[in-house]
Amino acid sequence: MYLATESKKDLTLHPQGIVSRHSVNYLIAQVDGFGDLQQFALHRITDAAMSDVPWEPTGGGSYIDAYIQVGAFDYRHELDYVMLDAEIAHSVAWLLQETPLAKSQTIKPLGDKTYHLTAHVPTDQQTLWWLMGMGANVKVFKPASWRKALKDNAKQVLAYYYDVDNPTTPSG
């Protein structure tokens, strides 16, 4: 598959901060002439030079925090938060003690290798994708919309593998 790349653009940027997200680092900057913040993947910047244009601050760290909080790096469903209520495996409990989903997160033992998780999390696509990636190690009770999405995804995956294991055509 070939993806076309955009042509080179010369911009005057006013850097405000750097955000690391997974394996990508982003420069958060104001583009000269505009007041809002934009994000630029550092690996896509091919050339940089000092400018004679004076640097323009946007409002300090709280402005960047607000930019991130409203979903600049997530695919937000809404700007609201939901209470995630789930049963999790021991390995997920260990992971979430090291890297919590939220400040309000609680993890309580249910049995030998299962735990009860509650966390006040944003309604974003990133959290839902993370839950999907946990597979059988997480059983979501609430929110109901995420529980349904996870069940529907599991059915689609199962149907895919059923089709692969039971081809309907001789060439399958």
PDB file of C-alpha atoms in Angstrom:
ATOM      1  CA  MET A   1       0.000   0.000   0.000  1.00  0.00           C
ATOM      2  CA  TYR A   2       1.290   3.445  -0.855  1.00  0.00           C
ATOM      3  CA  LEU A   3       0.289   6.530   1.116  1.00  0.00           C
ATOM      4  CA  ALA A   4       0.887   9.883  -0.513  1.00  0.00           C
ATOM      5  CA  THR A   5       2.744  12.375   1.637  1.00  0.00           C
ATOM      6  CA  GLU A   6       2.041  16.061   1.811  1.00  0.00           C
ATOM      7  CA  SER A   7       4.386  18.471   0.138  1.00  0.00           C
ATOM      8  CA  LYS A   8       6.971  20.348   2.164  1.00  0.00           C
ATOM      9  CA  LYS A   9       5.643  23.376   4.045  1.00  0.00           C
ATOM     10  CA  ASP A  10       7.677  26.218   5.456  1.00  0.00           C
ATOM     11  CA  LEU A  11       6.173  27.397   8.748  1.00  0.00           C
ATOM     12  CA  THR A  12       7.286  29.704  11.513  1.00  0.00           C
ATOM     13  CA  LEU A  13       6.503  27.880  14.739  1.00  0.00           C
ATOM     14  CA  HIS A  14       6.428  29.166  18.299  1.00  0.00           C
ATOM     15  CA  PRO A  15       7.218  26.046  20.378  1.00  0.00           C
ATOM     16  CA  GLN A  16       5.229  25.693  23.591  1.00  0.00           C
ATOM     17  CA  GLY A  17       6.129  22.182  24.693  1.00  0.00           C
ATOM     18  CA  ILE A  18       6.805  18.571  23.768  1.00  0.00           C
ATOM     19  CA  VAL A  19       4.457  15.641  24.390  1.00  0.00           C
ATOM     20  CA  SER A  20       5.556  12.014  24.191  1.00  0.00           C
ATOM     21  CA  ARG A  21       2.777   9.641  23.234  1.00  0.00           C
ATOM     22  CA  HIS A  22       3.732   6.006  22.882  1.00  0.00           C
ATOM     23  CA  SER A  23       6.675   5.951  20.473  1.00  0.00           C
ATOM     24  CA  VAL A  24       6.034   9.387  18.929  1.00  0.00           C
ATOM     25  CA  ASN A  25       7.166  12.768  20.229  1.00  0.00           C
ATOM     26  CA  TYR A  26       5.125  15.816  19.293  1.00  0.00           C
ATOM     27  CA  LEU A  27       6.097  19.474  19.245  1.00  0.00           C
ATOM     28  CA  ILE A  28       3.198  21.575  20.525  1.00  0.00           C
ATOM     29  CA  ALA A  29       3.473  24.943  18.832  1.00  0.00           C
ATOM     30  CA  GLN A  30       1.614  27.999  17.714  1.00  0.00           C
ATOM     31  CA  VAL A  31       1.910  28.668  13.985  1.00  0.00           C
ATOM     32  CA  ASP A  32       2.908  32.268  13.240  1.00  0.00           C
ATOM     33  CA  GLY A  33      -0.240  34.314  12.678  1.00  0.00           C
ATOM     34  CA  PHE A  34      -2.606  31.919  14.469  1.00  0.00           C
ATOM     35  CA  GLY A  35      -3.557  31.812  18.145  1.00  0.00           C
ATOM     36  CA  ASP A  36      -4.350  28.131  18.617  1.00  0.00           C
ATOM     37  CA  LEU A  37      -1.946  25.294  19.362  1.00  0.00           C
ATOM     38  CA  GLN A  38      -1.093  22.619  16.835  1.00  0.00           C
ATOM     39  CA  GLN A  39       0.830  19.369  17.142  1.00  0.00           C
ATOM     40  CA  PHE A  40       3.704  18.351  14.900  1.00  0.00           C
ATOM     41  CA  ALA A  41       5.237  14.869  14.935  1.00  0.00           C
ATOM     42  CA  LEU A  42       8.956  15.487  15.404  1.00  0.00           C
ATOM     43  CA  HIS A  43       9.946  12.660  13.052  1.00  0.00           C
ATOM     44  CA  ARG A  44       8.203  14.493  10.206  1.00  0.00           C
ATOM     45  CA  ILE A  45      10.191  17.694  10.630  1.00  0.00           C
ATOM     46  CA  THR A  46      13.001  17.503   8.102  1.00  0.00           C
ATOM     47  CA  ASP A  47      14.684  20.873   8.570  1.00  0.00           C
ATOM     48  CA  ALA A  48      14.673  23.589  11.235  1.00  0.00           C
ATOM     49  CA  ALA A  49      16.347  26.955  11.546  1.00  0.00           C
ATOM     50  CA  MET A  50      16.311  29.852  13.985  1.00  0.00           C
ATOM     51  CA  SER A  51      13.949  32.636  13.029  1.00  0.00           C
ATOM     52  CA  ASP A  52      14.184  36.400  13.447  1.00  0.00           C
ATOM     53  CA  VAL A  53      10.484  36.418  14.414  1.00  0.00           C
ATOM     54  CA  PRO A  54      10.075  36.950  18.197  1.00  0.00           C
ATOM     55  CA  TRP A  55       8.737  33.939  20.096  1.00  0.00           C
ATOM     56  CA  GLU A  56       5.075  34.207  21.135  1.00  0.00           C
ATOM     57  CA  PRO A  57       3.946  32.473  24.348  1.00  0.00           C
ATOM     58  CA  THR A  58       0.366  31.175  24.481  1.00  0.00           C
ATOM     59  CA  GLY A  59      -0.405  31.158  28.176  1.00  0.00           C
ATOM     60  CA  GLY A  60       2.018  28.821  29.859  1.00  0.00           C
ATOM     61  CA  GLY A  61       1.762  25.245  31.036  1.00  0.00           C
ATOM     62  CA  SER A  62      -1.894  25.513  32.022  1.00  0.00           C
ATOM     63  CA  TYR A  63      -2.764  26.311  28.386  1.00  0.00           C
ATOM     64  CA  ILE A  64      -0.975  23.171  27.189  1.00  0.00           C
ATOM     65  CA  ASP A  65      -2.623  21.110  29.940  1.00  0.00           C
ATOM     66  CA  ALA A  66      -6.025  22.401  28.805  1.00  0.00           C
ATOM     67  CA  TYR A  67      -5.142  21.593  25.172  1.00  0.00           C
ATOM     68  CA  ILE A  68      -4.353  17.990  26.110  1.00  0.00           C
ATOM     69  CA  GLN A  69      -7.326  17.713  28.499  1.00  0.00           C
ATOM     70  CA  VAL A  70      -9.895  18.487  25.798  1.00  0.00           C
ATOM     71  CA  GLY A  71      -8.646  15.563  23.740  1.00  0.00           C
ATOM     72  CA  ALA A  72      -5.813  16.854  21.567  1.00  0.00           C
ATOM     73  CA  PHE A  73      -4.200  13.409  21.608  1.00  0.00           C
ATOM     74  CA  ASP A  74      -7.307  11.260  21.893  1.00  0.00           C
ATOM     75  CA  TYR A  75     -10.287  10.522  19.731  1.00  0.00           C
ATOM     76  CA  ARG A  76     -12.782  11.852  22.234  1.00  0.00           C
ATOM     77  CA  HIS A  77     -16.372  10.651  22.053  1.00  0.00           C
ATOM     78  CA  GLU A  78     -17.439  13.468  24.335  1.00  0.00           C
ATOM     79  CA  LEU A  79     -15.770  15.853  26.718  1.00  0.00           C
ATOM     80  CA  ASP A  80     -17.302  13.916  29.618  1.00  0.00           C
ATOM     81  CA  TYR A  81     -15.871  11.208  31.794  1.00  0.00           C
ATOM     82  CA  VAL A  82     -17.403   7.847  32.677  1.00  0.00           C
ATOM     83  CA  MET A  83     -16.952   5.443  35.547  1.00  0.00           C
ATOM     84  CA  LEU A  84     -15.256   2.314  34.220  1.00  0.00           C
ATOM     85  CA  ASP A  85     -16.373  -0.734  36.206  1.00  0.00           C
ATOM     86  CA  ALA A  86     -14.638  -3.975  35.269  1.00  0.00           C
ATOM     87  CA  GLU A  87     -13.247  -7.292  36.391  1.00  0.00           C
ATOM     88  CA  ILE A  88      -9.573  -7.618  35.523  1.00  0.00           C
ATOM     89  CA  ALA A  89      -6.945 -10.348  35.536  1.00  0.00           C
ATOM     90  CA  HIS A  90      -3.945 -10.292  37.867  1.00  0.00           C
ATOM     91  CA  SER A  91      -1.590  -9.176  35.066  1.00  0.00           C
ATOM     92  CA  VAL A  92      -3.797  -6.176  34.261  1.00  0.00           C
ATOM     93  CA  ALA A  93      -4.092  -5.274  37.950  1.00  0.00           C
ATOM     94  CA  TRP A  94      -0.289  -5.290  38.206  1.00  0.00           C
ATOM     95  CA  LEU A  95       0.012  -3.133  35.071  1.00  0.00           C
ATOM     96  CA  LEU A  96      -2.550  -0.615  36.320  1.00  0.00           C
ATOM     97  CA  GLN A  97      -0.813  -0.297  39.668  1.00  0.00           C
ATOM     98  CA  GLU A  98       2.312   0.728  37.739  1.00  0.00           C
ATOM     99  CA  THR A  99       0.511   2.930  35.195  1.00  0.00           C
ATOM    100  CA  PRO A 100      -2.967   3.906  36.463  1.00  0.00           C
ATOM    101  CA  LEU A 101      -5.798   4.792  34.116  1.00  0.00           C
ATOM    102  CA  ALA A 102      -6.896   7.619  36.417  1.00  0.00           C
ATOM    103  CA  LYS A 103      -6.145   9.281  39.749  1.00  0.00           C
ATOM    104  CA  SER A 104      -9.493   7.977  41.033  1.00  0.00           C
ATOM    105  CA  GLN A 105      -8.680   4.350  40.138  1.00  0.00           C
ATOM    106  CA  THR A 106      -9.380   1.602  42.684  1.00  0.00           C
ATOM    107  CA  ILE A 107      -8.370  -2.059  42.414  1.00  0.00           C
ATOM    108  CA  LYS A 108      -9.740  -4.584  44.910  1.00  0.00           C
ATOM    109  CA  PRO A 109      -9.185  -8.365  44.983  1.00  0.00           C
ATOM    110  CA  LEU A 110     -12.163 -10.560  44.026  1.00  0.00           C
ATOM    111  CA  GLY A 111     -10.546 -13.970  44.004  1.00  0.00           C
ATOM    112  CA  ASP A 112      -7.206 -15.665  43.486  1.00  0.00           C
ATOM    113  CA  LYS A 113      -6.390 -14.020  40.164  1.00  0.00           C
ATOM    114  CA  THR A 114      -9.202 -11.541  39.545  1.00  0.00           C
ATOM    115  CA  TYR A 115      -9.707  -7.979  40.691  1.00  0.00           C
ATOM    116  CA  HIS A 116     -12.433  -5.339  40.608  1.00  0.00           C
ATOM    117  CA  LEU A 117     -11.437  -2.104  38.863  1.00  0.00           C
ATOM    118  CA  THR A 118     -13.176   1.237  39.007  1.00  0.00           C
ATOM    119  CA  ALA A 119     -11.749   4.360  37.413  1.00  0.00           C
ATOM    120  CA  HIS A 120     -13.126   7.723  36.319  1.00  0.00           C
ATOM    121  CA  VAL A 121     -11.870   7.844  32.699  1.00  0.00           C
ATOM    122  CA  PRO A 122     -12.454  10.060  29.648  1.00  0.00           C
ATOM    123  CA  THR A 123     -14.901   8.835  27.032  1.00  0.00           C
ATOM    124  CA  ASP A 124     -12.226   8.525  24.378  1.00  0.00           C
ATOM    125  CA  GLN A 125     -11.471   6.034  21.626  1.00  0.00           C
ATOM    126  CA  GLN A 126      -7.991   5.421  23.021  1.00  0.00           C
ATOM    127  CA  THR A 127      -9.318   3.933  26.282  1.00  0.00           C
ATOM    128  CA  LEU A 128     -11.807   1.758  24.388  1.00  0.00           C
ATOM    129  CA  TRP A 129      -9.020   0.504  22.086  1.00  0.00           C
ATOM    130  CA  TRP A 130      -6.886  -0.256  25.137  1.00  0.00           C
ATOM    131  CA  LEU A 131      -9.746  -2.295  26.615  1.00  0.00           C
ATOM    132  CA  MET A 132     -10.143  -4.188  23.321  1.00  0.00           C
ATOM    133  CA  GLY A 133      -6.435  -4.973  23.391  1.00  0.00           C
ATOM    134  CA  MET A 134      -6.787  -6.535  26.838  1.00  0.00           C
ATOM    135  CA  GLY A 135      -9.064  -9.230  25.378  1.00  0.00           C
ATOM    136  CA  ALA A 136     -10.153 -11.869  27.900  1.00  0.00           C
ATOM    137  CA  ASN A 137      -8.121 -10.187  30.659  1.00  0.00           C
ATOM    138  CA  VAL A 138     -10.816  -7.520  31.147  1.00  0.00           C
ATOM    139  CA  LYS A 139     -14.569  -7.906  31.533  1.00  0.00           C
ATOM    140  CA  VAL A 140     -16.290  -4.512  31.388  1.00  0.00           C
ATOM    141  CA  PHE A 141     -19.564  -4.049  33.262  1.00  0.00           C
ATOM    142  CA  LYS A 142     -19.958  -0.290  32.801  1.00  0.00           C
ATOM    143  CA  PRO A 143     -20.331   1.836  30.827  1.00  0.00           C
ATOM    144  CA  ALA A 144     -22.914  -0.232  28.978  1.00  0.00           C
ATOM    145  CA  SER A 145     -21.960   1.304  25.607  1.00  0.00           C
ATOM    146  CA  TRP A 146     -18.347   0.104  26.006  1.00  0.00           C
ATOM    147  CA  ARG A 147     -19.507  -3.333  27.152  1.00  0.00           C
ATOM    148  CA  LYS A 148     -21.615  -3.587  23.979  1.00  0.00           C
ATOM    149  CA  ALA A 149     -18.744  -2.351  21.781  1.00  0.00           C
ATOM    150  CA  LEU A 150     -16.378  -4.933  23.311  1.00  0.00           C
ATOM    151  CA  LYS A 151     -18.904  -7.755  22.853  1.00  0.00           C
ATOM    152  CA  ASP A 152     -19.572  -6.721  19.244  1.00  0.00           C
ATOM    153  CA  ASN A 153     -15.835  -6.580  18.535  1.00  0.00           C
ATOM    154  CA  ALA A 154     -15.327 -10.041  20.061  1.00  0.00           C
ATOM    155  CA  LYS A 155     -18.113 -11.441  17.863  1.00  0.00           C
ATOM    156  CA  GLN A 156     -16.501  -9.918  14.755  1.00  0.00           C
ATOM    157  CA  VAL A 157     -13.105 -11.381  15.645  1.00  0.00           C
ATOM    158  CA  LEU A 158     -14.630 -14.802  16.324  1.00  0.00           C
ATOM    159  CA  ALA A 159     -16.561 -14.703  13.021  1.00  0.00           C
ATOM    160  CA  TYR A 160     -13.359 -13.794  11.187  1.00  0.00           C
ATOM    161  CA  TYR A 161     -11.467 -16.734  12.632  1.00  0.00           C
ATOM    162  CA  TYR A 162     -14.412 -19.049  12.087  1.00  0.00           C
ATOM    163  CA  ASP A 163     -14.369 -18.077   8.390  1.00  0.00           C
ATOM    164  CA  VAL A 164     -10.614 -18.719   8.190  1.00  0.00           C
ATOM    165  CA  ASP A 165     -10.936 -22.138   9.866  1.00  0.00           C
ATOM    166  CA  ASN A 166     -13.984 -23.115   7.811  1.00  0.00           C
ATOM    167  CA  PRO A 167     -13.511 -21.744   4.286  1.00  0.00           C
ATOM    168  CA  THR A 168     -16.586 -21.764   2.061  1.00  0.00           C
ATOM    169  CA  THR A 169     -14.672 -21.933  -1.196  1.00  0.00           C
ATOM    170  CA  PRO A 170     -12.202 -24.588  -2.363  1.00  0.00           C
ATOM    171  CA  SER A 171      -9.482 -21.944  -2.833  1.00  0.00           C
ATOM    172  CA  GLY A 172     -10.018 -20.516   0.693  1.00  0.00           C
TER     173      GLY A 172
END
